[in-house]
Short mmCIF file of C-alpha atoms and ligand atoms in Angstrom, two decimals:
data_model
loop_
_atom_site.label_atom_id
_atom_site.label_comp_id
_atom_site.label_asym_id
_atom_site.label_seq_id
_atom_site.Cartn_x
_atom_site.Cartn_y
_atom_site.Cartn_z
CA MET P 1 -0.03 0.02 0.00
CA GLU P 2 1.22 3.49 -0.83
CA ILE P 3 1.83 5.98 1.96
CA LYS P 4 2.44 9.63 1.53
CA ALA P 5 5.20 11.93 2.76
CA ASN P 6 4.54 15.20 4.58
CA GLY P 7 5.01 17.65 1.66
CA LYS P 8 4.24 20.70 3.76
CA ARG P 9 6.91 19.79 6.26
CA LEU P 10 9.43 19.18 3.41
CA TRP P 11 8.65 22.56 1.83
CA HIS P 12 9.16 24.33 5.20
CA THR P 13 12.51 22.42 5.75
CA LEU P 14 13.67 23.52 2.25
CA MET P 15 12.82 27.17 3.02
CA GLU P 16 14.71 26.89 6.35
CA MET P 17 17.82 25.61 4.65
CA ALA P 18 17.49 28.38 1.99
CA LYS P 19 18.05 30.93 4.75
CA ILE P 20 21.71 29.83 4.90
CA GLY P 21 23.99 31.49 2.43
CA PRO P 22 21.37 33.70 0.79
CA GLY P 23 22.08 34.94 -2.69
CA GLU P 24 21.31 38.43 -3.91
CA ARG P 25 18.14 37.53 -5.87
CA GLY P 26 16.34 35.04 -3.62
CA GLY P 27 18.59 32.02 -4.34
CA ASN P 28 21.62 30.72 -2.53
CA ARG P 29 25.39 30.87 -2.55
CA ARG P 30 26.91 27.91 -0.53
CA LEU P 31 29.97 27.02 -2.38
CA ALA P 32 31.47 23.60 -1.52
CA LEU P 33 33.28 23.59 1.80
CA SER P 34 32.70 27.32 2.29
CA ASP P 35 31.46 28.51 5.78
CA GLU P 36 27.92 28.67 4.39
CA ASP P 37 28.16 25.03 3.13
CA ILE P 38 29.33 23.98 6.57
CA GLU P 39 26.49 25.83 8.28
CA GLY P 40 23.95 24.05 5.97
CA ARG P 41 25.50 20.68 6.70
CA ALA P 42 25.45 21.34 10.45
CA LEU P 43 21.70 22.15 10.23
CA PHE P 44 21.08 18.89 8.25
CA GLN P 45 22.99 16.91 10.88
CA LYS P 46 20.85 18.44 13.67
CA TRP P 47 17.65 17.51 11.81
CA ALA P 48 18.89 14.00 11.03
CA ALA P 49 19.84 13.44 14.71
CA GLU P 50 16.42 14.68 15.81
CA ALA P 51 14.89 12.12 13.39
CA GLY P 52 16.83 9.40 15.28
CA CYS P 53 19.62 8.84 12.79
CA THR P 54 23.18 7.78 13.61
CA ILE P 55 25.62 9.99 11.75
CA ARG P 56 29.07 9.21 10.30
CA GLN P 57 31.38 11.19 8.01
CA ASP P 58 34.02 9.85 5.64
CA THR P 59 37.36 11.16 4.57
CA MET P 60 35.86 13.13 1.70
CA GLY P 61 33.42 14.80 4.08
CA ASN P 62 30.40 12.82 2.72
CA ILE P 63 27.81 12.52 5.49
CA PHE P 64 25.75 9.35 6.10
CA ALA P 65 22.77 9.44 8.43
CA ARG P 66 21.46 5.98 9.20
CA ARG P 67 18.04 4.74 10.25
CA ASP P 68 18.33 1.13 11.27
CA GLY P 69 16.14 -1.66 9.81
CA LYS P 70 14.88 -4.92 11.20
CA ASN P 71 18.05 -6.55 9.90
CA PRO P 72 21.10 -4.39 10.53
CA GLU P 73 23.26 -6.87 8.59
CA LYS P 74 21.50 -6.02 5.32
CA SER P 75 22.97 -3.47 2.95
CA PRO P 76 21.25 -0.10 3.32
CA VAL P 77 19.02 1.67 0.81
CA LEU P 78 20.78 5.03 0.27
CA SER P 79 19.13 8.26 -0.79
CA GLY P 80 20.46 11.83 -0.95
CA SER P 81 22.18 14.46 -3.08
CA HIS P 82 24.19 17.55 -2.22
CA LEU P 83 23.82 20.78 -0.23
CA ASP P 84 26.50 22.84 -2.04
CA THR P 85 25.30 25.32 -4.67
CA GLN P 86 26.43 27.16 -7.69
CA PRO P 87 27.85 30.73 -7.07
CA ALA P 88 24.46 32.20 -7.94
CA GLY P 89 22.47 28.99 -7.39
CA GLY P 90 18.94 27.97 -6.54
CA ARG P 91 17.22 26.63 -3.41
CA PHE P 92 16.46 23.20 -4.81
CA ASP P 93 19.33 21.86 -6.96
CA GLY P 94 20.72 19.08 -4.75
CA ILE P 95 18.97 20.35 -1.60
CA LEU P 96 15.63 18.63 -2.61
CA GLY P 97 17.43 15.25 -2.81
CA VAL P 98 18.98 15.50 0.67
CA LEU P 99 15.89 17.05 2.44
CA GLY P 100 13.62 14.72 0.47
CA ALA P 101 15.49 11.75 1.84
CA LEU P 102 15.23 13.25 5.35
CA GLU P 103 11.47 13.59 4.78
CA VAL P 104 11.46 9.84 3.89
CA VAL P 105 12.97 9.06 7.28
CA ARG P 106 10.61 11.40 9.12
CA SER P 107 7.63 9.90 7.30
CA LEU P 108 8.74 6.35 8.10
CA ASN P 109 8.94 7.47 11.76
CA ASP P 110 5.48 9.14 11.59
CA HIS P 111 4.01 5.84 10.19
CA GLY P 112 5.92 3.68 12.67
CA ILE P 113 7.35 1.66 9.75
CA GLU P 114 10.40 -0.48 10.36
CA THR P 115 12.01 -1.35 7.03
CA VAL P 116 13.89 -4.63 6.61
CA SER P 117 17.05 -3.03 5.30
CA PRO P 118 18.50 0.16 6.90
CA VAL P 119 17.80 3.45 5.22
CA GLU P 120 20.70 5.96 4.90
CA ILE P 121 20.50 9.59 3.91
CA VAL P 122 23.63 10.87 2.17
CA VAL P 123 25.07 14.33 1.69
CA TRP P 124 27.74 14.17 -0.95
CA THR P 125 30.65 16.67 -0.89
CA ASN P 126 31.09 19.15 -3.71
CA GLU P 127 28.64 17.96 -6.35
CA GLU P 128 28.71 21.27 -8.24
CA GLY P 129 32.45 21.47 -8.97
CA ALA P 130 31.99 25.20 -9.21
CA ARG P 131 34.65 25.97 -6.57
CA PHE P 132 36.82 22.85 -6.88
CA PRO P 133 36.58 20.91 -10.12
CA PRO P 134 35.65 18.25 -10.93
CA SER P 135 31.94 17.98 -10.17
CA MET P 136 30.39 15.00 -8.37
CA MET P 137 33.57 14.84 -6.31
CA GLY P 138 32.57 13.10 -3.08
CA SER P 139 30.45 10.50 -4.89
CA GLY P 140 33.17 10.05 -7.45
CA VAL P 141 35.80 9.05 -4.83
CA PHE P 142 33.22 6.85 -3.10
CA ALA P 143 32.55 5.05 -6.41
CA GLY P 144 36.30 4.64 -7.08
CA ILE P 145 36.18 6.87 -10.11
CA PHE P 146 38.58 9.38 -8.56
CA GLU P 147 41.66 8.79 -6.39
CA GLN P 148 41.20 10.54 -3.05
CA ASP P 149 44.89 11.52 -2.85
CA GLU P 150 44.67 13.23 -6.22
CA ILE P 151 41.39 14.93 -5.37
CA TYR P 152 42.80 16.21 -2.14
CA LYS P 153 45.29 18.31 -4.18
CA ASN P 154 42.71 20.08 -6.33
CA GLN P 155 42.58 23.83 -5.77
CA ASP P 156 39.96 26.52 -5.93
CA PRO P 157 40.72 29.72 -7.95
CA GLU P 158 42.51 31.10 -4.78
CA GLY P 159 44.82 28.09 -4.55
CA ILE P 160 43.20 26.54 -1.48
CA THR P 161 43.20 22.77 -1.75
CA VAL P 162 40.28 20.42 -1.08
CA GLU P 163 42.25 18.82 1.79
CA ASP P 164 43.00 22.19 3.41
CA GLU P 165 39.33 23.12 3.33
CA LEU P 166 38.18 19.69 4.58
CA ARG P 167 40.55 20.08 7.55
CA ARG P 168 39.77 23.81 8.21
CA THR P 169 36.04 23.11 8.25
CA GLY P 170 36.20 19.99 10.33
CA GLN P 171 34.64 17.86 7.51
CA LEU P 172 37.48 15.36 7.21
CA GLY P 173 35.80 12.38 8.73
CA VAL P 174 37.38 9.22 10.16
CA VAL P 175 35.65 6.59 8.03
CA PRO P 176 37.58 5.83 4.81
CA CYS P 177 35.78 7.14 1.83
CA LYS P 178 35.11 3.92 -0.15
CA PHE P 179 32.35 2.02 -1.64
CA PHE P 180 30.32 -0.26 0.68
CA PRO P 181 27.45 -2.59 -0.48
CA ILE P 182 24.20 -0.73 -1.19
CA LYS P 183 20.93 -2.35 -1.89
CA ALA P 184 19.74 0.64 -4.04
CA TYR P 185 20.40 4.37 -4.37
CA TYR P 186 17.62 6.85 -5.19
CA GLU P 187 18.08 10.56 -5.84
CA LEU P 188 15.20 13.12 -6.04
CA HIS P 189 16.06 16.21 -8.09
CA ILE P 190 14.45 19.10 -10.01
CA GLU P 191 14.61 18.41 -13.74
CA GLN P 192 16.64 21.57 -14.44
CA GLY P 193 15.14 21.72 -17.90
CA PRO P 194 11.72 22.52 -19.43
CA VAL P 195 10.28 19.13 -20.49
CA LEU P 196 8.14 18.17 -17.53
CA GLU P 197 6.67 21.64 -17.07
CA ASN P 198 5.92 21.95 -20.81
CA GLU P 199 4.18 18.66 -20.79
CA ASN P 200 2.34 19.23 -17.57
CA THR P 201 3.76 16.10 -16.12
CA SER P 202 4.45 15.61 -12.38
CA ILE P 203 7.26 13.01 -12.33
CA GLY P 204 10.23 12.27 -14.56
CA VAL P 205 11.36 8.66 -14.43
CA VAL P 206 15.06 9.14 -15.14
CA THR P 207 16.44 6.35 -17.40
CA GLY P 208 19.96 7.77 -17.79
CA GLY P 209 22.10 10.82 -18.31
CA GLN P 210 24.09 12.46 -21.12
CA GLY P 211 27.91 12.56 -21.05
CA SER P 212 30.00 15.69 -20.48
CA VAL P 213 33.49 16.95 -21.10
CA TRP P 214 34.99 19.82 -19.13
CA THR P 215 37.97 21.56 -20.74
CA HIS P 216 40.43 24.27 -19.66
CA ILE P 217 41.87 26.29 -22.56
CA ASN P 218 44.81 28.63 -22.04
CA LEU P 219 45.95 30.89 -24.96
CA TYR P 220 49.28 32.63 -24.78
CA GLY P 221 50.20 35.65 -26.92
CA GLN P 222 52.19 38.78 -26.27
CA GLY P 223 51.12 41.42 -23.81
CA ALA P 224 51.53 44.92 -25.33
CA HIS P 225 50.37 48.51 -25.34
CA ALA P 226 46.81 48.93 -26.68
CA GLY P 227 47.50 52.26 -28.30
CA THR P 228 50.93 51.84 -29.78
CA THR P 229 50.83 48.29 -31.25
CA PRO P 230 49.53 48.22 -34.88
CA MET P 231 46.98 45.40 -35.49
CA ASP P 232 49.32 43.46 -37.79
CA TYR P 233 52.01 43.36 -35.05
CA ARG P 234 49.76 41.74 -32.42
CA LYS P 235 49.55 38.30 -30.91
CA ASP P 236 46.29 38.95 -29.14
CA PRO P 237 44.85 35.80 -27.26
CA MET P 238 41.55 37.50 -26.69
CA MET P 239 40.98 37.77 -30.47
CA GLY P 240 41.94 34.04 -30.68
CA ALA P 241 39.46 33.23 -27.86
CA SER P 242 36.61 35.07 -29.61
CA ARG P 243 37.28 33.11 -32.82
CA ILE P 244 37.32 29.80 -31.02
CA ILE P 245 34.12 30.53 -29.08
CA THR P 246 32.30 31.53 -32.21
CA GLU P 247 33.52 28.32 -33.93
CA LEU P 248 32.51 26.33 -30.89
CA ARG P 249 28.88 27.40 -31.47
CA GLU P 250 29.11 26.20 -35.08
CA ILE P 251 30.47 22.79 -34.01
CA ILE P 252 27.72 22.39 -31.43
CA ARG P 253 24.97 23.41 -33.90
CA SER P 254 26.17 20.84 -36.35
CA HIS P 255 25.23 18.03 -33.93
CA SER P 256 21.58 17.84 -32.84
CA ALA P 257 21.09 17.47 -29.10
CA ALA P 258 24.60 18.83 -28.38
CA VAL P 259 25.14 21.71 -26.01
CA GLY P 260 28.31 23.77 -25.32
CA THR P 261 29.03 26.57 -22.82
CA VAL P 262 31.85 28.91 -22.03
CA GLY P 263 31.15 29.66 -18.32
CA ARG P 264 34.43 31.28 -17.26
CA LEU P 265 36.76 33.68 -19.15
CA GLU P 266 39.69 35.48 -17.67
CA THR P 267 42.22 37.76 -19.34
CA TYR P 268 45.68 38.61 -17.94
CA PRO P 269 46.48 41.26 -16.80
CA ALA P 270 42.83 42.40 -17.33
CA SER P 271 43.48 46.13 -18.07
CA ILE P 272 41.53 48.30 -20.56
CA ASN P 273 44.63 49.60 -22.29
CA SER P 274 46.78 46.42 -22.36
CA ILE P 275 46.63 43.73 -24.95
CA PRO P 276 46.26 40.61 -22.82
CA GLY P 277 49.28 38.35 -22.58
CA SER P 278 47.14 35.33 -21.96
CA VAL P 279 43.55 34.26 -21.81
CA PHE P 280 41.97 31.43 -19.86
CA PHE P 281 38.49 30.03 -20.49
CA THR P 282 36.42 26.93 -19.74
CA VAL P 283 34.32 24.84 -22.10
CA ASP P 284 31.51 22.42 -21.00
CA THR P 285 30.29 20.22 -23.86
CA ARG P 286 27.61 17.60 -23.50
CA HIS P 287 25.81 14.97 -25.69
CA PRO P 288 23.70 11.87 -24.99
CA ASN P 289 25.98 9.83 -27.31
CA GLU P 290 29.47 9.36 -26.15
CA LYS P 291 31.07 8.88 -29.62
CA VAL P 292 29.50 12.21 -30.72
CA LEU P 293 30.68 13.88 -27.57
CA MET P 294 34.27 12.81 -28.18
CA LYS P 295 34.07 13.87 -31.87
CA ILE P 296 32.95 17.33 -30.71
CA ASN P 297 35.93 17.44 -28.23
CA GLN P 298 38.31 16.55 -31.11
CA ASP P 299 36.80 19.16 -33.46
CA LEU P 300 37.14 21.82 -30.70
CA LYS P 301 40.81 20.80 -30.17
CA ASN P 302 41.43 21.14 -33.97
CA ILE P 303 39.85 24.55 -34.03
CA VAL P 304 41.93 25.73 -31.12
CA ASN P 305 45.16 24.67 -32.98
CA THR P 306 43.98 26.22 -36.34
CA VAL P 307 43.11 29.57 -34.77
CA CYS P 308 46.34 29.63 -32.70
CA SER P 309 48.40 29.05 -35.87
CA ALA P 310 46.59 31.87 -37.64
CA GLU P 311 46.88 34.31 -34.66
CA GLY P 312 50.44 33.44 -33.67
CA LEU P 313 49.42 32.00 -30.28
CA GLU P 314 50.53 29.03 -28.20
CA ASN P 315 47.88 27.06 -26.33
CA GLU P 316 47.19 24.43 -23.62
CA PHE P 317 44.09 22.33 -24.17
CA THR P 318 43.28 20.20 -21.06
CA ASN P 319 40.22 17.98 -20.67
CA ILE P 320 39.91 18.23 -16.88
CA SER P 321 36.94 15.77 -16.67
CA ILE P 322 35.12 13.35 -18.88
CA ASN P 323 31.85 11.94 -17.63
CA PRO P 324 30.51 8.99 -19.62
CA THR P 325 26.82 8.68 -20.53
CA VAL P 326 24.77 6.78 -17.95
CA GLU P 327 22.07 4.18 -18.01
CA PHE P 328 20.34 3.70 -14.69
CA ASN P 329 19.54 0.29 -13.23
CA GLN P 330 16.49 -1.17 -14.85
CA ASP P 331 14.95 -2.54 -11.57
CA CYS P 332 15.32 0.86 -9.87
CA VAL P 333 13.84 2.67 -12.89
CA ALA P 334 10.90 0.19 -12.84
CA ILE P 335 10.42 0.82 -9.10
CA VAL P 336 10.28 4.57 -9.64
CA ARG P 337 7.84 4.13 -12.56
CA GLN P 338 5.71 1.78 -10.49
CA SER P 339 5.66 4.09 -7.47
CA ALA P 340 4.52 7.08 -9.61
CA ASN P 341 1.86 4.82 -11.24
CA SER P 342 0.42 3.55 -7.90
CA LEU P 343 0.30 7.03 -6.47
CA GLY P 344 -1.63 8.27 -9.56
CA TYR P 345 0.95 10.88 -10.64
CA SER P 346 1.42 11.63 -14.31
CA HIS P 347 4.92 10.57 -15.36
CA ARG P 348 7.26 10.07 -18.36
CA ASP P 349 10.70 8.58 -18.97
CA ILE P 350 13.39 11.22 -19.28
CA VAL P 351 17.16 11.48 -19.78
CA SER P 352 19.05 13.86 -17.54
CA GLY P 353 20.82 16.74 -19.17
CA ALA P 354 22.81 17.48 -15.98
CA GLY P 355 25.32 15.41 -14.09
CA HIS P 356 24.27 14.04 -10.67
CA ASP P 357 25.91 12.07 -7.77
CA ALA P 358 23.53 9.28 -8.87
CA CYS P 359 25.58 9.03 -12.12
CA GLN P 360 28.67 8.19 -10.11
CA VAL P 361 26.90 5.82 -7.70
CA ASN P 362 25.30 4.00 -10.64
CA GLN P 363 28.78 2.69 -11.48
CA VAL P 364 28.85 0.63 -8.26
CA ALA P 365 25.26 0.12 -7.10
CA PRO P 366 21.72 -0.22 -8.52
CA THR P 367 20.58 3.41 -8.91
CA GLY P 368 17.44 5.37 -9.98
CA MET P 369 16.45 9.00 -10.03
CA ILE P 370 13.21 10.95 -9.79
CA PHE P 371 12.66 14.36 -11.43
CA ILE P 372 10.09 16.98 -10.69
CA PRO P 373 9.34 20.05 -12.90
CA CYS P 374 10.97 23.40 -12.24
CA GLU P 375 9.76 26.83 -13.29
CA GLY P 376 10.65 27.79 -16.76
CA GLY P 377 13.21 24.93 -16.76
CA LEU P 378 15.63 27.26 -14.97
CA SER P 379 18.44 26.02 -12.72
CA HIS P 380 22.02 27.10 -11.90
CA ASP P 381 20.50 30.58 -11.40
CA GLU P 382 18.92 32.25 -8.40
CA ALA P 383 15.58 32.29 -10.27
CA GLU P 384 15.41 28.47 -9.94
CA ASN P 385 11.95 27.55 -8.52
CA THR P 386 9.30 24.82 -8.16
CA THR P 387 6.08 24.41 -6.32
CA PRO P 388 5.08 22.73 -2.99
CA GLU P 389 2.84 20.40 -5.01
CA HIS P 390 5.65 19.11 -7.23
CA VAL P 391 7.96 18.75 -4.19
CA SER P 392 5.25 16.87 -2.37
CA ALA P 393 4.62 14.43 -5.31
CA GLY P 394 8.46 13.90 -5.65
CA ALA P 395 8.77 13.03 -2.02
CA ASP P 396 5.88 10.58 -2.21
CA VAL P 397 7.51 8.78 -5.15
CA LEU P 398 10.89 8.74 -3.35
CA LEU P 399 9.32 7.42 -0.14
CA ASN P 400 7.59 4.52 -1.95
CA SER P 401 10.65 3.74 -4.07
CA VAL P 402 12.80 3.56 -0.95
CA MET P 403 10.25 1.41 0.80
CA ALA P 404 9.94 -0.93 -2.12
CA SER P 405 13.76 -1.55 -2.09
CA ALA P 406 14.17 -1.57 1.69
CA GLY P 407 11.29 -3.91 2.26
CA ALA P 408 8.47 -2.52 4.40
C1 LIG V 1 25.95 19.55 -12.37
O1 LIG V 1 25.27 20.49 -11.82
C2 LIG V 1 26.24 19.60 -13.79
O2 LIG V 1 27.20 20.33 -14.12
O3 LIG V 1 25.51 18.96 -14.52
MN1 LIG V 2 22.34 18.88 -8.41
MN1 LIG V 3 23.87 21.74 -10.10
#
């Protein structure tokens, strides 16, 4: 029999969390391992302890809050996401998955349900990768995709390392960050795109995710005076960057379903009357087909070389992360679909355009995801929004999926 979560309580909990690290336009700024992120994590831990959970933290700062089952020997059903946000992020991306899982535990408590397998809520460290690349960091180390020692050395733009921040903020736990057997992992998330809203559908049954490549491009020219250097004498990396970025759009447009983004661009020394000596920019490319994605990456690399030869520039082209396409576990997908069906919520299958911790966990444990609509399809912006009704439906589907896997 289906039971329902307390959607009103979950909405209130989301709004309480959103008070920490407020943005300038109603969203949030809780960059990974910043003081704001730590405050959010502390509040989560307080709530999880109040719900009767036992908490442990691993050496990547991932937090696990456990509700025991009838059989403590059984592998737990895991559910969660992340509390860190983009620099100008929303109130739901990631947060819904963590607090949705907390609502599952609270609802199980309300209904006096003892599951057979334990249920664990997880807060993964640094999903966004906005401060410390790569994204999906804590879940990536957990799944054995990244080496912890390598990840510890990664730096934010100020040169602070992941290990320094884990230590400074007291998030470096004692439990080794490594995979342990999991019965199933479920993650509730806003869609971050327009499909569900456009189709007036409550639930997205996520079948997989597209692949992505993150690239750092450095162009080196010759810094010089903006007034005295005739155009033919210049080696201007900013002119090179603008040509590459324009070409990038042509490459992307020649492959249907491809997307490409330049999210950061920095010139050195960044002065109005100096030709820059160097330019740095990032490129994020994505496609649901891995072969096409790697072809786009190669085309981009070729363009960078061609433009640099023409402009007299040197370059460094570094793929800093490559995330393969993902197919979620068929049993978990079927459980999510069945839960939405039994609850009477409209639903459709959907492929995720974004990366998620679930994509990493999927490599080592049976995994499924649940999407709910978001306003105008907006995310990674403070305008990100959804409704209490969508949140409530998503929590109901999560609760029933977790119960189906944990045995209730
Ligand atoms: C995670 O937010 C991503 O970049 O898809
Ligand atoms: Mn997210
Ligand atoms: Mn995100």
